[in-house]
CSV table of C-alpha atoms and ligand atoms in Angstrom, one decimal:
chain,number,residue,atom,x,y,z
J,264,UNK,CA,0.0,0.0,0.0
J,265,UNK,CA,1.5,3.5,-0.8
J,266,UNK,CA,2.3,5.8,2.3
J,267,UNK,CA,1.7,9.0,2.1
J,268,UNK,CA,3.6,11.1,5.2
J,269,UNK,CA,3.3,14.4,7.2
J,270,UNK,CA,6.7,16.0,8.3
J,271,UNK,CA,5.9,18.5,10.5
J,272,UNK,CA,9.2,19.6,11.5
J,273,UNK,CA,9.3,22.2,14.3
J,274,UNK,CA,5.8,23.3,13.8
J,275,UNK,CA,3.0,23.1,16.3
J,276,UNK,CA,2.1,23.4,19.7
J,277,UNK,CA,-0.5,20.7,21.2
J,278,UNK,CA,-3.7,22.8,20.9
J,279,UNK,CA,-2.8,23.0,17.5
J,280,UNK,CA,-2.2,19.8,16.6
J,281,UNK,CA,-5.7,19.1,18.4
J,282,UNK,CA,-7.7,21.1,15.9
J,283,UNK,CA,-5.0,19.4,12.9
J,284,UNK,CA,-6.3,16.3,13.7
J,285,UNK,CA,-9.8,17.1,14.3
J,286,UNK,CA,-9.9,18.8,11.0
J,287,UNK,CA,-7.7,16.4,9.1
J,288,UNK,CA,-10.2,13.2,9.8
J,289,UNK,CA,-13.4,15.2,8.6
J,290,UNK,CA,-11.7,16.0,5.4
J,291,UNK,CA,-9.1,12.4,4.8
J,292,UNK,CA,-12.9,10.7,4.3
J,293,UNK,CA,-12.2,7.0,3.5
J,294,UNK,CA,-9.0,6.4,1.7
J,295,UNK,CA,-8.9,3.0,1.9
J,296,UNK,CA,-6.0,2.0,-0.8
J,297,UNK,CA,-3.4,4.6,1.1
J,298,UNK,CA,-1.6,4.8,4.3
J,299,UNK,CA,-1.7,8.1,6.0
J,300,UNK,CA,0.8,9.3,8.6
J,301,UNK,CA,1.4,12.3,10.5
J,302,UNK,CA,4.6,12.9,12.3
J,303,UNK,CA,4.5,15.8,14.9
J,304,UNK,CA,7.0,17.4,16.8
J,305,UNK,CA,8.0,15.3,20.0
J,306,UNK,CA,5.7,17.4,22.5
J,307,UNK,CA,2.2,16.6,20.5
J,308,UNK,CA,3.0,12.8,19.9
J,309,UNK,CA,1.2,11.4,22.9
J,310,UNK,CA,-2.0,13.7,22.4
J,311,UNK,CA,-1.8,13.0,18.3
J,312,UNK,CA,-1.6,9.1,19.5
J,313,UNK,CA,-4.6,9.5,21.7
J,314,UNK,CA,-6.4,11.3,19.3
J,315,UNK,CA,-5.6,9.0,16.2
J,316,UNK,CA,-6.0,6.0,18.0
J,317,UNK,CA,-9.0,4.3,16.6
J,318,UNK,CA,-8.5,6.0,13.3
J,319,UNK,CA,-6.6,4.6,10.6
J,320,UNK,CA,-4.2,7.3,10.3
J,321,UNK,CA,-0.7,6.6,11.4
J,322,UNK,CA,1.6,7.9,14.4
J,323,UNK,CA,5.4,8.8,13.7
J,324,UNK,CA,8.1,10.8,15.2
J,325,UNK,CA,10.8,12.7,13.0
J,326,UNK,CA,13.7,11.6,15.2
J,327,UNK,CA,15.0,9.1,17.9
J,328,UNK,CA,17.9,8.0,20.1
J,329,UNK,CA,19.5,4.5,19.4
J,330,UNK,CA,19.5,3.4,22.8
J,331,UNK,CA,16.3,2.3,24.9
J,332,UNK,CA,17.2,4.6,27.8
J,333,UNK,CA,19.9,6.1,29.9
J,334,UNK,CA,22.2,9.5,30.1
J,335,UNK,CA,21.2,11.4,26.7
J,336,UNK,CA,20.3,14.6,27.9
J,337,UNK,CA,17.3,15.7,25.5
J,338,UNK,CA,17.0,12.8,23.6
J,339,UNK,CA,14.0,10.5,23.0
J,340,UNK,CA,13.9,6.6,22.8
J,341,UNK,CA,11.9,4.2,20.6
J,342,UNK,CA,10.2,2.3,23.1
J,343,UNK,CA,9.1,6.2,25.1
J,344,UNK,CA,8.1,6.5,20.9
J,345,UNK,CA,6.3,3.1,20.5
J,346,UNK,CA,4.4,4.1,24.1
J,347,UNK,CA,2.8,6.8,22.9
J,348,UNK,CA,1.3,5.2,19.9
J,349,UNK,CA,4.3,5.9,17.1
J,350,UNK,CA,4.8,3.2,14.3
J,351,UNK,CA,6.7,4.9,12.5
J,352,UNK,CA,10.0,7.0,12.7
J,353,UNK,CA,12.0,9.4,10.5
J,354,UNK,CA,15.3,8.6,10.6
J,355,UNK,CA,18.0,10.3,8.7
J,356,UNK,CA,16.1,13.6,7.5
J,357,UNK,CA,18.6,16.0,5.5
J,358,UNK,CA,18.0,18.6,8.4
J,359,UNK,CA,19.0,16.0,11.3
J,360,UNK,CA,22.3,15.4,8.9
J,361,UNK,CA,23.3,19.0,7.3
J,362,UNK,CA,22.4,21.1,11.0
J,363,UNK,CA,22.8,18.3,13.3
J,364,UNK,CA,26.3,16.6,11.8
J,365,UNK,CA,24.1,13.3,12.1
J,366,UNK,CA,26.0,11.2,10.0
J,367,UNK,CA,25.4,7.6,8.2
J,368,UNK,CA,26.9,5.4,11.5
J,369,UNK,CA,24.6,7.1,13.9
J,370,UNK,CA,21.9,6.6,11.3
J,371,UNK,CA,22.6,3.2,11.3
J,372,UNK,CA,22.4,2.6,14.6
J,373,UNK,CA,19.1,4.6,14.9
J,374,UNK,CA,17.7,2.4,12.2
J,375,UNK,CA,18.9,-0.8,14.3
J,376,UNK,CA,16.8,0.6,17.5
J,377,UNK,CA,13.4,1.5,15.6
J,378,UNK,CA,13.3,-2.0,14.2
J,379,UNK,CA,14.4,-3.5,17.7
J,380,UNK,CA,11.5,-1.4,19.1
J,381,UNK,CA,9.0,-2.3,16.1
J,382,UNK,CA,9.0,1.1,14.6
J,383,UNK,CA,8.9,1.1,10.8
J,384,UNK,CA,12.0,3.5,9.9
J,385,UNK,CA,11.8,5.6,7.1
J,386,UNK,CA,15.2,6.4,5.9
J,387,UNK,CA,15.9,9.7,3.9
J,388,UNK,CA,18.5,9.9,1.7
J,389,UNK,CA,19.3,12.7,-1.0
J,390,UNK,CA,22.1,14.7,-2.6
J,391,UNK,CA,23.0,18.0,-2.0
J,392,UNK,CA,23.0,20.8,-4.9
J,393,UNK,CA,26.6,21.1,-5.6
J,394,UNK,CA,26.6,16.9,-5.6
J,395,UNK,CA,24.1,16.9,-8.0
J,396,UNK,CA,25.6,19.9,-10.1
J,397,UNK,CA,28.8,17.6,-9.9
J,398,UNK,CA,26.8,14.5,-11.4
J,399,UNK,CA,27.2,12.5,-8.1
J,400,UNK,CA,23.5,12.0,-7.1
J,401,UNK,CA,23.8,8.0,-7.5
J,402,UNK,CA,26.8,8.0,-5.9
J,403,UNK,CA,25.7,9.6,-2.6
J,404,UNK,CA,22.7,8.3,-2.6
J,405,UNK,CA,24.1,4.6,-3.1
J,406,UNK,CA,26.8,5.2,-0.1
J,407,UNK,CA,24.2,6.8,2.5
J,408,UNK,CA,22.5,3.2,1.6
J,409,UNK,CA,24.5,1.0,1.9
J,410,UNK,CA,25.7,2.9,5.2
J,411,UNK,CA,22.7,3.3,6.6
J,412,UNK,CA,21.6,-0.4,5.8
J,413,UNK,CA,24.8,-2.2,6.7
J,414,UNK,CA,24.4,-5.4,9.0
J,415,UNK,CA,20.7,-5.3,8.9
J,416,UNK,CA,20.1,-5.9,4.7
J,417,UNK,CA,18.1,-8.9,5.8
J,418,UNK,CA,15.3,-6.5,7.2
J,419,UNK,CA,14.9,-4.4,4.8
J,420,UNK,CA,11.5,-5.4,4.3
J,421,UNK,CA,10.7,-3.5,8.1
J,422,UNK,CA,11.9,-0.5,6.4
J,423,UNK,CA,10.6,2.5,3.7
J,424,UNK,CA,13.5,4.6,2.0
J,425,UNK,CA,12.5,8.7,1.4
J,426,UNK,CA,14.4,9.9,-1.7
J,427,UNK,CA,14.6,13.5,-0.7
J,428,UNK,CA,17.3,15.8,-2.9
J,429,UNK,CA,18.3,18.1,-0.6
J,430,UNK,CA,17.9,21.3,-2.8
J,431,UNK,CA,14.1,20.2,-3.2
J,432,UNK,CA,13.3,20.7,0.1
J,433,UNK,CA,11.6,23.7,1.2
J,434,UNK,CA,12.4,25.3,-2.2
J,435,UNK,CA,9.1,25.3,-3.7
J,436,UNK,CA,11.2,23.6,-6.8
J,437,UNK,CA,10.6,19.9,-6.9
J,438,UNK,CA,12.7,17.7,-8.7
J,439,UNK,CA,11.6,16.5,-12.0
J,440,UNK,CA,9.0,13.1,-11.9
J,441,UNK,CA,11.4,12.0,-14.5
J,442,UNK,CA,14.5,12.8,-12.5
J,443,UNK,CA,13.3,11.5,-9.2
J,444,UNK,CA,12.0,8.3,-11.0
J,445,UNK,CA,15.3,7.2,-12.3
J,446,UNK,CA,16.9,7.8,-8.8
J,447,UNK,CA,14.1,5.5,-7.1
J,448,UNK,CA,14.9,2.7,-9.7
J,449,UNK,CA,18.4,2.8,-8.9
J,450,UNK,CA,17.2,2.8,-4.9
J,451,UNK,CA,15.0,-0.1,-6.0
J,452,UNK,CA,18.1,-1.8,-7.6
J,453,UNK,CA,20.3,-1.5,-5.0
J,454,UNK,CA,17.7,-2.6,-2.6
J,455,UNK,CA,16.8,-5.9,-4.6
J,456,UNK,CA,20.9,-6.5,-4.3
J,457,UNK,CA,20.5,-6.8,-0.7
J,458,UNK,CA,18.0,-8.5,0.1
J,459,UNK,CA,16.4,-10.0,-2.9
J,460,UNK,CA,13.8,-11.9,-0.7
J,461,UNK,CA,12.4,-8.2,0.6
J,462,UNK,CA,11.9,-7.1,-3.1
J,463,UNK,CA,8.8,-4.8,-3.0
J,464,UNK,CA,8.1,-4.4,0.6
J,465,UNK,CA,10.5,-1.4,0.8
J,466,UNK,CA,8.5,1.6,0.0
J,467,UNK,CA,10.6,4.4,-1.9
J,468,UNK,CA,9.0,7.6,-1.4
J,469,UNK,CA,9.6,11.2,-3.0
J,470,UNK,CA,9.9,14.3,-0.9
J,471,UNK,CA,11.0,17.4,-1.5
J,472,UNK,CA,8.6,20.7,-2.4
J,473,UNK,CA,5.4,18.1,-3.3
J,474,UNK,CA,2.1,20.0,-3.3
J,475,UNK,CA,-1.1,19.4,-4.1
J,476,UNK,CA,-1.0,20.8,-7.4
J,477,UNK,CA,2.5,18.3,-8.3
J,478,UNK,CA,1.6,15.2,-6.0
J,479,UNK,CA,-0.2,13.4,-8.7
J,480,UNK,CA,2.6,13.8,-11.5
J,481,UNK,CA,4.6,11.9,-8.9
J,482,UNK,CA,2.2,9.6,-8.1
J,483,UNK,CA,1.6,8.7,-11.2
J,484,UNK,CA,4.6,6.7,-11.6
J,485,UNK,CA,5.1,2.8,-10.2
J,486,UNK,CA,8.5,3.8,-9.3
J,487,UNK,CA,7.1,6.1,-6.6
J,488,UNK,CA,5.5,3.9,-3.7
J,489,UNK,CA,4.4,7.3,-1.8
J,490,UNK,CA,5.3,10.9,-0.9
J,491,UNK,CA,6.6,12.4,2.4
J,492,UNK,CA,5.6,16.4,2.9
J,493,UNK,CA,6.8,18.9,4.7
J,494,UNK,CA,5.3,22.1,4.2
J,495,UNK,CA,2.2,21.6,2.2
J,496,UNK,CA,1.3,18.5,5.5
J,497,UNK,CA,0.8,21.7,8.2
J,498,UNK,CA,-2.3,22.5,6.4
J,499,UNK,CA,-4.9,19.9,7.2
J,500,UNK,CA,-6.9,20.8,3.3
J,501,UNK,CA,-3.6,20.9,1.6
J,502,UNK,CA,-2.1,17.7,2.8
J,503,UNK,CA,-6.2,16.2,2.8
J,504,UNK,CA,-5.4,17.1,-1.1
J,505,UNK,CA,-2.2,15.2,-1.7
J,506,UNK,CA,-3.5,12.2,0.2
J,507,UNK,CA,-6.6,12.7,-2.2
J,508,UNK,CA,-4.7,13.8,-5.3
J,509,UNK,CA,-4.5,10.3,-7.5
W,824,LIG,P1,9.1,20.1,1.9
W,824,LIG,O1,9.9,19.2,2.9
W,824,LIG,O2,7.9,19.3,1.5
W,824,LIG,O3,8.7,21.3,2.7
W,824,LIG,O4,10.0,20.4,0.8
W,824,LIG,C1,10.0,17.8,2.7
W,824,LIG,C2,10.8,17.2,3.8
W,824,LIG,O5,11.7,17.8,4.4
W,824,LIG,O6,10.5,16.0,4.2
């Protein structure tokens, strides 16, 4: 089933995620064919889970520590994330790498914890402008993989991959459907290389400027199992109209 994701980032307080939510259900209707997540900042996660629980609309966090508890001053774990109704997890996010020096070993190990915990990891990868001006995309993309993925190839069916180029996001100019299709077959290629058993139950998302006017040329495309939004998901009609969009 395609997944179709909310990044919220460092936007809204838990009144406003409230009326979101509220909001969001009246307009999502029944969607049967899609999976719908919404990933909130830290703060809202255990009201969003409370409020989304008998709904079909999926919990996630954009972030987590690798360890199940212990001395990490302001950090969160995957089982405090599974508690409070999270099955899913961001991991890797161009903004956790390029502000927060996260880099593919800690991503790694973050990856091991969520599936430890049961948490569904989406993994973002993506290539920075002057990578891509320097024809590198498949490379970098290819080596944040294989990083990321390294020991634990044999669960990569417990796992979606986000292609997100890094100058597509919060831009307002999306790659090409064309350009982001041929990256998610090579994702798809390199994925089937290790773990040909799991071929097809990796999801390989787009992100990166998607809005409801451009989410259907995307989705269009078998290449693209789903969408992960940042912007155009803090509006309850505009991300009710990507989830509605094809
Ligand atoms: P954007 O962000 O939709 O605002 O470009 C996408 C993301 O960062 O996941």
């Amino acid at each position: 089933m395609r997944l179709i994701a909310a990044n919220w980032k460092m936007h809204k307080t838990v009144s406003e995620t409230e009326d979101y939510i509220r909001r969001f259900l009246e307009l999502l209707g029944d969607v049967p064919d899609r999976e719908v997540l919404l990933c909130p900042p830290f703060t809202a996660l255990h009201r969003a889970g409370e409020l989304l629980r008998e709904t079909p609309v999926r919990l996630g966090a954009q972030n987590c520590h690798y360890e199940k508890s212990g001395a990490f001053t302001g950090e969160v774990s995957p089982v405090m994330l599974r508690e409070v109704g999270c099955s899913y997890v961001i991991v890797g996010h161009s903004e956790r790498r390029h502000i927060f020096g996260e880099n593919d070993e800690l991503i790694n190990r973050k990856l091991v914890a969520c599936l430890e915990e049961g948490l569904r990891p989406i993994l973002c990868v993506g290539e920075k402008l002057e990578e891509r001006e320097a024809g590198m995309t498949f490379k970098v993309v290819e080596t944040q993989l294989r990083l990321a993925l390294s020991g634990i190839e044999e669960h990569t069916d417990r796992i979606d991959v986000a292609y997100e180029p890094v100058w597509a996001i919060g831009t307002g100019v999306p790659a090409t459907p064309e350009d982001a299709v041929s990256v998610h077959r090579f994702i798809g290629e390199i994925l089937r290389e290790l773990n040909p058993s799991a071929s097809g139950k990796t999801r390989v998302l787009y992100g990166g400027s998607v809005k409801p006017a451009n989410a259907g040329e995307f989705m269009r495309h078998p290449e693209v199992n789903g969408l992960l939004v940042g912007g155009a998901s803090l509006d309850p009609e505009s991300f009710s109209e990507i989830v509605r969009s094809f």
